[in-house]
PDB file of C-alpha atoms in Angstrom:
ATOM      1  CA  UNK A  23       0.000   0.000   0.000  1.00 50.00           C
ATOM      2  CA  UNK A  24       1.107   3.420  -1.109  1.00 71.00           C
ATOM      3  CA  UNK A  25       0.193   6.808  -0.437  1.00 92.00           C
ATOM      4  CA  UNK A  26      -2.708   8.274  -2.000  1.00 94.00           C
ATOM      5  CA  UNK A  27      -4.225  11.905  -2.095  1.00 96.00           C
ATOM      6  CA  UNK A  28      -7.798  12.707  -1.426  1.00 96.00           C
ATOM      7  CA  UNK A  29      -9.407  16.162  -1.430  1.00 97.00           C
ATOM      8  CA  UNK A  30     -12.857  16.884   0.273  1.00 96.00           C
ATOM      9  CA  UNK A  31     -15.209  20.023   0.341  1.00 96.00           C
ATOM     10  CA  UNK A  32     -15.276  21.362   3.921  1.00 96.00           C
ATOM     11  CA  UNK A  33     -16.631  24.888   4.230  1.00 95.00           C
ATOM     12  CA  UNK A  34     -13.857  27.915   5.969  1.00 97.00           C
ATOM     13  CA  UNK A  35     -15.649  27.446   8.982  1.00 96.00           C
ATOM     14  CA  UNK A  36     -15.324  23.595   9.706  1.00 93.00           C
ATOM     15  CA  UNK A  37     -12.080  24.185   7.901  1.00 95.00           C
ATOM     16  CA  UNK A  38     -11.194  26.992  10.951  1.00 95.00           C
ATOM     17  CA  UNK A  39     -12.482  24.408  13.717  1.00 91.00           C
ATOM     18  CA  UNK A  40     -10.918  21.247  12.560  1.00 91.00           C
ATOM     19  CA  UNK A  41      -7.277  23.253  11.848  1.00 91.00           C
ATOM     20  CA  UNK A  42      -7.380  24.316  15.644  1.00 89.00           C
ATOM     21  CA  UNK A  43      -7.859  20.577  16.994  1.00 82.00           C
ATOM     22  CA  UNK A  44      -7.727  18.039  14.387  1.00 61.00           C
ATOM     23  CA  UNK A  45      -4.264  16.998  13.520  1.00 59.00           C
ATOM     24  CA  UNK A  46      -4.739  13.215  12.744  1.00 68.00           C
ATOM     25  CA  UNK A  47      -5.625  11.274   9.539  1.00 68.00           C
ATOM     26  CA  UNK A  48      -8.873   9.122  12.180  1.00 75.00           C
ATOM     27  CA  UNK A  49      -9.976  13.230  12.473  1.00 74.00           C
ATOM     28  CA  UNK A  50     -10.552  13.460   8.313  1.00 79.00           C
ATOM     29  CA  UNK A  51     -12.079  10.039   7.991  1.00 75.00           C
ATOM     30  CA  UNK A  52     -14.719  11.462  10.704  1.00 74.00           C
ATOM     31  CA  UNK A  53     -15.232  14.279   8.591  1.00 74.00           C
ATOM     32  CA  UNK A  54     -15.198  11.605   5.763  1.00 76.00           C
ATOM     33  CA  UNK A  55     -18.436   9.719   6.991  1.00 72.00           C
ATOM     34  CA  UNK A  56     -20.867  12.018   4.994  1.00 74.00           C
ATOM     35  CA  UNK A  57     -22.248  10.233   2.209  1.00 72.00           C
ATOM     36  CA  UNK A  58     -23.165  13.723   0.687  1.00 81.00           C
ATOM     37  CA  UNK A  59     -19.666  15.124   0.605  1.00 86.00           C
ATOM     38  CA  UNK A  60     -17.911  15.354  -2.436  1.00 95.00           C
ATOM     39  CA  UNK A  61     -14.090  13.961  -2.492  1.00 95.00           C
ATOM     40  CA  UNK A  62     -11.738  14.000  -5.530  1.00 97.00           C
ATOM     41  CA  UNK A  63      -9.189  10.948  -5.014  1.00 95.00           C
ATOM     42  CA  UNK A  64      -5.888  11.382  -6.692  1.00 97.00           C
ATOM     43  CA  UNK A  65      -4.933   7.796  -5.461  1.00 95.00           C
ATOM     44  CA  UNK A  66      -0.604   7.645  -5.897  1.00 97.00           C
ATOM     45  CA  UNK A  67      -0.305  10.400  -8.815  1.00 98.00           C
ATOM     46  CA  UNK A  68      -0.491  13.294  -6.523  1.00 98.00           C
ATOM     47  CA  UNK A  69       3.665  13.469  -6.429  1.00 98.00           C
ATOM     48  CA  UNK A  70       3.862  12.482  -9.869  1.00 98.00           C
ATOM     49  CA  UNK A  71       1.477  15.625 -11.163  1.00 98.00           C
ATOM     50  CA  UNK A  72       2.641  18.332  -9.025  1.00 98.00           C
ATOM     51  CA  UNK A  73       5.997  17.669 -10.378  1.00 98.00           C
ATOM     52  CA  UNK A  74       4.340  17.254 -14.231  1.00 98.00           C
ATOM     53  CA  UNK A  75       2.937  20.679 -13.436  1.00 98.00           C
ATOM     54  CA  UNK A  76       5.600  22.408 -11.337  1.00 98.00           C
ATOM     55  CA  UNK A  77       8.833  21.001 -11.995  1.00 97.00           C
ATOM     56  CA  UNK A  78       8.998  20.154  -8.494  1.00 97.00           C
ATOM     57  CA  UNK A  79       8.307  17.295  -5.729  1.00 97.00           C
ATOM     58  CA  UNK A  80       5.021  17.911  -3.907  1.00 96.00           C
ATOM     59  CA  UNK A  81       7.574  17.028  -0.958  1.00 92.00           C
ATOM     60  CA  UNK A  82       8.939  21.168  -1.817  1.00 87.00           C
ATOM     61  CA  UNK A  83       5.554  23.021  -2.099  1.00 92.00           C
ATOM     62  CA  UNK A  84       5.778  26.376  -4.227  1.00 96.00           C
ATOM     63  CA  UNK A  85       4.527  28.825  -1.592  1.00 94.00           C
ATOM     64  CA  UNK A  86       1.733  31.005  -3.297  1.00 96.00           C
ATOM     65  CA  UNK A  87       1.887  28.805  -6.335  1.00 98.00           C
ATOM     66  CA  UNK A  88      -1.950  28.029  -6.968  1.00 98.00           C
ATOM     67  CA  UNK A  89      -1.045  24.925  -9.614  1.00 98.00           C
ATOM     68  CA  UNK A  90       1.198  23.800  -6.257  1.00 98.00           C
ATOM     69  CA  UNK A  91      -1.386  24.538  -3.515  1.00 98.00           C
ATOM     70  CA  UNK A  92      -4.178  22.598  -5.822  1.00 98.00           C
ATOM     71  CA  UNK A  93      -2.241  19.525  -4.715  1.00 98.00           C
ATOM     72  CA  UNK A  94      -0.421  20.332  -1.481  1.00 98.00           C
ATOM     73  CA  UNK A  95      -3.242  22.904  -0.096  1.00 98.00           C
ATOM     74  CA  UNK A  96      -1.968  26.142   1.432  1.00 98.00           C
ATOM     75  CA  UNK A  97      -1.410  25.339   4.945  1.00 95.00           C
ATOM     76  CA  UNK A  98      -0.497  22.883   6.843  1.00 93.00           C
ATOM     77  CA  UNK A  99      -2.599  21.132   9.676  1.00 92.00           C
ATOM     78  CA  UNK A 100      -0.995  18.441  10.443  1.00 89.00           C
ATOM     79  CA  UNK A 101       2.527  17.971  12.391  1.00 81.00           C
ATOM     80  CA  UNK A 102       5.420  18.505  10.131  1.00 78.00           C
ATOM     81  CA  UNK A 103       6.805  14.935  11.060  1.00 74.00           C
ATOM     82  CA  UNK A 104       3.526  13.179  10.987  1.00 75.00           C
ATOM     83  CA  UNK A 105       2.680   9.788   9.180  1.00 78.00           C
ATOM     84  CA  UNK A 106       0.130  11.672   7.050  1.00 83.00           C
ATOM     85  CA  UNK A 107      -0.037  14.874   5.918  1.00 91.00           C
ATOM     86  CA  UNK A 108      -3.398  17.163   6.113  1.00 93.00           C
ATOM     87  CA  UNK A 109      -3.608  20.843   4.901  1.00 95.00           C
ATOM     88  CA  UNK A 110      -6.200  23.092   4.175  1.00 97.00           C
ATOM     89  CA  UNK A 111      -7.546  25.622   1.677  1.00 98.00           C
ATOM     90  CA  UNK A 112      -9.447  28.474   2.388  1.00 98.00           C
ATOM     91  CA  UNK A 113     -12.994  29.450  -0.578  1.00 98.00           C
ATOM     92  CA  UNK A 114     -11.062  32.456  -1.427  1.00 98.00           C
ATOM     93  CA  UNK A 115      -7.582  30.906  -3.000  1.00 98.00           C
ATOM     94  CA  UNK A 116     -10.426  28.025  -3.676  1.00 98.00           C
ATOM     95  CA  UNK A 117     -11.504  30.219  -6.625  1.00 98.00           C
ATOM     96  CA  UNK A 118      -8.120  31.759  -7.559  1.00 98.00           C
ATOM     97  CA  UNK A 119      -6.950  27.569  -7.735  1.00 98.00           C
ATOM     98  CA  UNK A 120      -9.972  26.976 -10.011  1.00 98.00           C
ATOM     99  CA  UNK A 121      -9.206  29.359 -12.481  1.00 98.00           C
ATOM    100  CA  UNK A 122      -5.248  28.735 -12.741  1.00 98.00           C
ATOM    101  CA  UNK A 123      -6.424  24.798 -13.983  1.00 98.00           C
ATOM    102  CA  UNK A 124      -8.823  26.192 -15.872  1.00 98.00           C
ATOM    103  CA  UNK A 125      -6.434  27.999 -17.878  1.00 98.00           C
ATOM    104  CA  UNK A 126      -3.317  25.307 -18.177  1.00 98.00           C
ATOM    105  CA  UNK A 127      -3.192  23.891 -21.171  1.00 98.00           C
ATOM    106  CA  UNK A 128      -2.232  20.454 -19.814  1.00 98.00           C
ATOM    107  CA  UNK A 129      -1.211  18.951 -23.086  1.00 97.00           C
ATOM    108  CA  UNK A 130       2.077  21.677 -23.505  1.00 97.00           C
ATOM    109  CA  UNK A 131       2.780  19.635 -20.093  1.00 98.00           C
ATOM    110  CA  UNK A 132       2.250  16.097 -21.498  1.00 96.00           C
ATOM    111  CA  UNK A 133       4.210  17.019 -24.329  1.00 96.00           C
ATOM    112  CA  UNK A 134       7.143  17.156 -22.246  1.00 95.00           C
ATOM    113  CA  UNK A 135       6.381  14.316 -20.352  1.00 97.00           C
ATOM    114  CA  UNK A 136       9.639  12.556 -19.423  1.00 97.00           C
ATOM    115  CA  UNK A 137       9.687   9.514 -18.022  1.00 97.00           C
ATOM    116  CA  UNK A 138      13.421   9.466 -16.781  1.00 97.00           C
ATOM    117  CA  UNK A 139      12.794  13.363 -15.374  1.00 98.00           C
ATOM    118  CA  UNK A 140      10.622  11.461 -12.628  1.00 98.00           C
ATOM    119  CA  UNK A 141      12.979   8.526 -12.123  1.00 97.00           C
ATOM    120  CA  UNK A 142      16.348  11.131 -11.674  1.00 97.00           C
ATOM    121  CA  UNK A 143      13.664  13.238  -9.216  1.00 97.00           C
ATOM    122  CA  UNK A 144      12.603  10.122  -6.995  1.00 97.00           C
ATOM    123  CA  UNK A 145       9.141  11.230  -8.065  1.00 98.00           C
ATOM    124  CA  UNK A 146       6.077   8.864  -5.893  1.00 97.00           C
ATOM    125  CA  UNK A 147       5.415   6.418  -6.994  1.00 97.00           C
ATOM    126  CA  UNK A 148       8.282   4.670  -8.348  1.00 96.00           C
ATOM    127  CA  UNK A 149       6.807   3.520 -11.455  1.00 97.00           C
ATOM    128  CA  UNK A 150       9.588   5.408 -13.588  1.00 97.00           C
ATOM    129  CA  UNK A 151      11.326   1.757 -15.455  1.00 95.00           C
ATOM    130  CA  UNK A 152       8.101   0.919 -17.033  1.00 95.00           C
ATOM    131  CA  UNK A 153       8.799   2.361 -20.309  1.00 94.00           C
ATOM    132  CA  UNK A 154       6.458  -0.033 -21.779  1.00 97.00           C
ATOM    133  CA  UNK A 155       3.130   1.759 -19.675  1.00 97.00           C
ATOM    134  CA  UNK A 156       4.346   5.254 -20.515  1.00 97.00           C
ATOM    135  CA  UNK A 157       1.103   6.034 -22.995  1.00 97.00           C
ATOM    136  CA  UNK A 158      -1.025   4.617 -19.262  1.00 98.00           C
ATOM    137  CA  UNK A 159       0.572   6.756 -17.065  1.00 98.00           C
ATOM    138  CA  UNK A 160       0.094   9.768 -19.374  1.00 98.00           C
ATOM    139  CA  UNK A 161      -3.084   9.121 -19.811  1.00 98.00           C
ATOM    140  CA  UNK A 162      -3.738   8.239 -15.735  1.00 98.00           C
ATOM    141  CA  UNK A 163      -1.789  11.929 -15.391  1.00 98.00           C
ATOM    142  CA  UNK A 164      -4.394  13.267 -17.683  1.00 98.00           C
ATOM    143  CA  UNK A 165      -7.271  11.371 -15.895  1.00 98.00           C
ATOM    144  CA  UNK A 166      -6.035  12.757 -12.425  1.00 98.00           C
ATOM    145  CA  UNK A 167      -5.573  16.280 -13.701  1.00 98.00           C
ATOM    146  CA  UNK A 168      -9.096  16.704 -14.933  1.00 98.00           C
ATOM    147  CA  UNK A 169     -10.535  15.069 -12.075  1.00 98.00           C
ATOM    148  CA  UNK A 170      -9.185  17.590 -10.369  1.00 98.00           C
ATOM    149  CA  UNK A 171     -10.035  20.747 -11.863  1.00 98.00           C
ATOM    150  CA  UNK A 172     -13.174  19.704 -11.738  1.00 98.00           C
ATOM    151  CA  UNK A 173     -13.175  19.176  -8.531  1.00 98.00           C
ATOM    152  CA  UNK A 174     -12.114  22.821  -7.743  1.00 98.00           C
ATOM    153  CA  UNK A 175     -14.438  24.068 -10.305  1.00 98.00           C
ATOM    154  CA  UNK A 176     -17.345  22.590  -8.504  1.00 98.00           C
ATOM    155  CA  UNK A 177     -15.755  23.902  -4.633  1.00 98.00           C
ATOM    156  CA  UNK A 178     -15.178  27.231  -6.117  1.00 98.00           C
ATOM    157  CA  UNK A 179     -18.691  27.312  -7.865  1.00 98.00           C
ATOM    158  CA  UNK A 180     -19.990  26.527  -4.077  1.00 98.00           C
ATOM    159  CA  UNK A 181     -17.801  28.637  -2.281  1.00 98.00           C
ATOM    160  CA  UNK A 182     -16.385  26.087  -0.595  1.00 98.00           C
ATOM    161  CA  UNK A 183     -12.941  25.664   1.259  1.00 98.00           C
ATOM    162  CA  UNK A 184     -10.780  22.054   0.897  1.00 98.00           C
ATOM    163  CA  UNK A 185      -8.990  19.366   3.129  1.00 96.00           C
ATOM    164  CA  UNK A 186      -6.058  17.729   1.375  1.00 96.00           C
ATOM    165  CA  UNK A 187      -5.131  14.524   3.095  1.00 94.00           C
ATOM    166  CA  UNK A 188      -2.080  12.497   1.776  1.00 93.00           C
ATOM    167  CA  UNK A 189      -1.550   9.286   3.814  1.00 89.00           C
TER     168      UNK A 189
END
């Protein structure tokens, strides 16, 4: 089992309260028991598209980088030397995330798509020798991306703030 990436509408006020206690990955999978809520799952390409997108491990977030913060959030919850890692996003950069994947042309990024780039990084998850899958992780890459810019296009249509969880 790997790590996998899942982002989940919260509102700024729950996101407010559950910043000031919560600091545990059992905290988000209370919040996780509505049926109602709506999650975007980025499974193990979370690493593997910020650095697609950024040039950069998710492991070195781009502070006030929105194409960074749409996978690492803006701020951290959780300890810095926890198991898991749990940040948050307020509605406001919400919106402002939203519209900076709404206007990346993702295929200028698949174009340069290099499959040894990620190996030479240690980009998660080490899938980087299977030159023989690289049309299926492209197109997982491209899967993941649009899953989540939708995802932000729906929280900012709502107004609503997100919990990134990475465990």
């Amino acid at each position: 089992m790997g790590m996998i990436a899942n982002y989940q509408q919260i509102t700024d006020q729950e996101l407010k309260e559950f910043a000031s206690h919560a600091k545990s990955f059992e905290d988000v999978e209370d919040l996780q028991d509505d049926d109602d809520l709506d999650l975007c799952d980025l499974d193990k390409m979370w690493d593997a598209l910020h650095f697609l997108l950024t040039g950069k491990s998710a492991s070195v977030p781009i502070e006030n980088d929105p194409i960074s913060e749409a996978i690492v959030g803006q701020f951290l919850i959780s300890d810095e030397d926890a198991d898991e890692f749990i940040s948050g996003i307020w509605s406001a950069r919400v919106k402002e995330i939203a519209q900076a994947l709404r206007n990346l042309d993702f295929e200028t990024y698949l174009q340069k798509f290099d499959m040894d780039d990620f190996s030479k990084n240690d980009i998660y998850p080490d899938i980087w020798d299977y030159e023989e899958e690289t049309e299926e992780i492209k197109e997982d890459l491209e899967s993941c991306f649009e899953h989540l810019k939708a995802f932000y296009g729906r929280m900012a249509e709502r107004n609503s703030a997100v919990l990134v969880s990475i465990y």
